[in-house]
Short mmCIF file of C-alpha atoms in Angstrom, two decimals:
data_model
loop_
_atom_site.label_atom_id
_atom_site.label_comp_id
_atom_site.label_asym_id
_atom_site.label_seq_id
_atom_site.Cartn_x
_atom_site.Cartn_y
_atom_site.Cartn_z
CA MET A 1 52.57 -12.92 165.95
CA THR A 2 55.02 -11.61 163.45
CA ASP A 3 52.46 -11.44 160.53
CA PHE A 4 49.80 -10.03 162.41
CA LYS A 5 47.46 -7.67 160.54
CA ALA A 6 44.61 -5.51 162.08
CA ASP A 7 41.23 -5.94 160.34
CA ALA A 8 40.51 -3.25 157.80
CA ALA A 9 37.72 -1.93 159.91
CA PHE A 10 40.39 -0.99 162.64
CA GLU A 11 42.60 0.65 159.93
CA ALA A 12 39.58 2.98 158.98
CA GLY A 13 38.59 4.19 162.40
CA SER A 14 41.81 4.11 164.58
CA VAL A 15 45.53 4.56 164.23
CA PHE A 16 48.35 2.37 165.30
CA ALA A 17 49.89 3.66 168.52
CA ALA A 18 52.11 1.01 169.89
CA ASP A 19 52.97 -2.77 170.26
CA TRP A 20 52.75 -4.01 173.82
CA PRO A 21 54.02 -7.49 174.79
CA LEU A 22 50.48 -9.23 173.55
CA CYS A 23 48.60 -6.53 171.93
CA GLN A 24 48.72 -3.96 169.19
CA VAL A 25 47.45 -0.74 170.86
CA ARG A 26 45.32 1.54 168.58
CA LEU A 27 44.01 5.10 169.31
CA GLN A 28 40.44 5.40 168.22
CA ASP A 29 40.14 8.45 166.04
CA ASP A 30 37.38 10.20 167.82
CA ALA A 31 37.96 13.33 169.72
CA ARG A 32 34.84 12.93 172.01
CA PHE A 33 36.41 10.05 174.01
CA ALA A 34 39.87 8.94 175.27
CA TRP A 35 39.68 5.39 173.51
CA LEU A 36 42.15 2.71 173.12
CA ILE A 37 41.66 -0.61 171.36
CA LEU A 38 43.62 -3.67 172.28
CA LEU A 39 44.24 -6.26 169.42
CA PRO A 40 45.84 -9.43 170.73
CA ARG A 41 48.35 -10.48 168.14
CA VAL A 42 47.31 -14.18 168.02
CA ASP A 43 46.41 -15.52 164.60
CA GLY A 44 42.90 -16.46 164.26
CA ALA A 45 41.71 -15.24 167.65
CA VAL A 46 38.03 -14.38 167.82
CA GLU A 47 37.10 -15.22 171.39
CA LEU A 48 38.88 -14.90 174.73
CA ASP A 49 39.03 -18.73 174.83
CA ASP A 50 41.13 -18.84 171.76
CA LEU A 51 43.79 -17.39 173.90
CA SER A 52 46.13 -19.60 176.20
CA ARG A 53 45.62 -18.94 179.94
CA ASP A 54 49.17 -16.88 179.78
CA GLN A 55 47.69 -14.82 176.96
CA ARG A 56 44.43 -14.22 178.84
CA ALA A 57 46.41 -13.05 181.90
CA ALA A 58 48.62 -11.02 179.72
CA LEU A 59 45.50 -9.36 178.11
CA MET A 60 44.05 -8.57 181.43
CA GLU A 61 47.14 -6.72 182.50
CA GLU A 62 47.31 -4.81 179.29
CA MET A 63 43.65 -3.85 179.64
CA VAL A 64 44.55 -2.53 183.27
CA ARG A 65 47.42 -0.65 181.76
CA ALA A 66 45.17 0.60 178.81
CA GLY A 67 42.73 2.02 181.54
CA GLU A 68 45.60 3.90 183.12
CA VAL A 69 46.65 5.29 179.95
CA VAL A 70 43.08 6.23 178.94
CA ARG A 71 42.74 8.15 182.39
CA ALA A 72 46.09 9.91 181.77
CA LEU A 73 44.93 10.88 178.10
CA ALA A 74 41.81 12.34 179.35
CA GLU A 75 43.31 14.27 182.25
CA ALA A 76 45.90 15.78 179.94
CA THR A 77 43.07 17.20 177.85
CA GLY A 78 41.42 18.43 181.11
CA ARG A 79 38.48 16.04 180.82
CA ARG A 80 38.72 13.48 183.81
CA VAL A 81 37.16 10.17 183.30
CA ASP A 82 34.14 9.35 185.48
CA LYS A 83 33.85 5.72 184.36
CA LEU A 84 36.17 3.32 182.18
CA ASN A 85 34.14 1.09 179.84
CA THR A 86 36.00 -2.06 178.73
CA ALA A 87 34.35 -4.43 176.19
CA ALA A 88 35.17 -7.25 173.93
CA LEU A 89 32.11 -7.17 171.57
CA GLY A 90 33.08 -8.35 168.22
CA ASN A 91 29.61 -8.19 166.65
CA VAL A 92 31.03 -6.12 163.66
CA THR A 93 34.71 -7.18 163.57
CA ARG A 94 35.33 -10.87 164.48
CA GLN A 95 39.08 -10.21 165.25
CA LEU A 96 39.49 -10.42 168.86
CA HIS A 97 39.77 -6.85 170.32
CA VAL A 98 39.04 -5.01 173.59
CA HIS A 99 37.82 -1.40 173.67
CA VAL A 100 39.09 0.69 176.70
CA VAL A 101 37.10 4.00 176.70
CA GLY A 102 36.92 6.88 179.15
CA ARG A 103 33.41 8.05 179.63
CA ARG A 104 32.39 11.28 181.30
CA ARG A 105 29.01 12.26 182.54
CA ASP A 106 28.92 15.33 180.18
CA ASP A 107 30.08 13.37 177.02
CA GLY A 108 27.05 13.58 175.01
CA LEU A 109 26.08 9.97 174.89
CA TRP A 110 26.20 9.40 178.79
CA PRO A 111 24.90 7.21 179.96
CA ASP A 112 24.13 5.36 176.80
CA PRO A 113 26.50 2.99 175.15
CA ILE A 114 28.75 4.40 172.41
CA TRP A 115 29.03 1.36 170.13
CA GLY A 116 27.85 1.95 166.70
CA ARG A 117 26.59 5.42 167.26
CA PRO A 118 27.19 8.18 164.63
CA GLY A 119 28.82 11.62 165.32
CA ALA A 120 32.61 10.62 165.55
CA VAL A 121 34.66 13.71 165.70
CA ARG A 122 38.08 13.14 163.90
CA LEU A 123 41.07 14.13 166.00
CA SER A 124 43.19 17.01 164.66
CA GLU A 125 46.49 16.05 163.18
CA ASP A 126 48.17 17.80 166.14
CA ASP A 127 45.86 16.23 168.88
CA ARG A 128 46.49 12.84 167.33
CA GLU A 129 50.28 13.15 167.31
CA THR A 130 50.24 14.45 170.83
CA LEU A 131 48.05 11.52 172.07
CA LEU A 132 50.03 8.94 169.98
CA ARG A 133 53.38 10.30 171.66
CA ALA A 134 51.72 9.99 175.13
CA ILE A 135 50.69 6.53 174.48
CA ARG A 136 54.09 5.48 173.41
CA GLU A 137 55.65 7.12 176.39
CA ALA A 138 53.28 5.42 178.80
#
């Protein structure tokens, strides 16, 4: 896990937030949603079955933790989460990753999926730093 590198697609649309025991945690650079991406630091992992049982259990715990963080981030901005969306899609980027997204009934795309939809709004530098600090303190 020491030579782990996030796929270039993640570098383009998200920012490094923290390293948890299994995953690199990234903040999606889209002000419309409280959105974290978990990337298990396991070389060559594409599917969940590429992880050991212990790693899968650790990933599940980190997904729950990410959900708690997403809810806290949303509440801190005054936008309470109505539903957490958790998905490991990988159709565009093969590297195993899990999205944890806070959705709201008034988010503009509700109830439709957000994957691959245009209209991302970049976080301001101040908001990005505030959110990154909150993630690191969680």
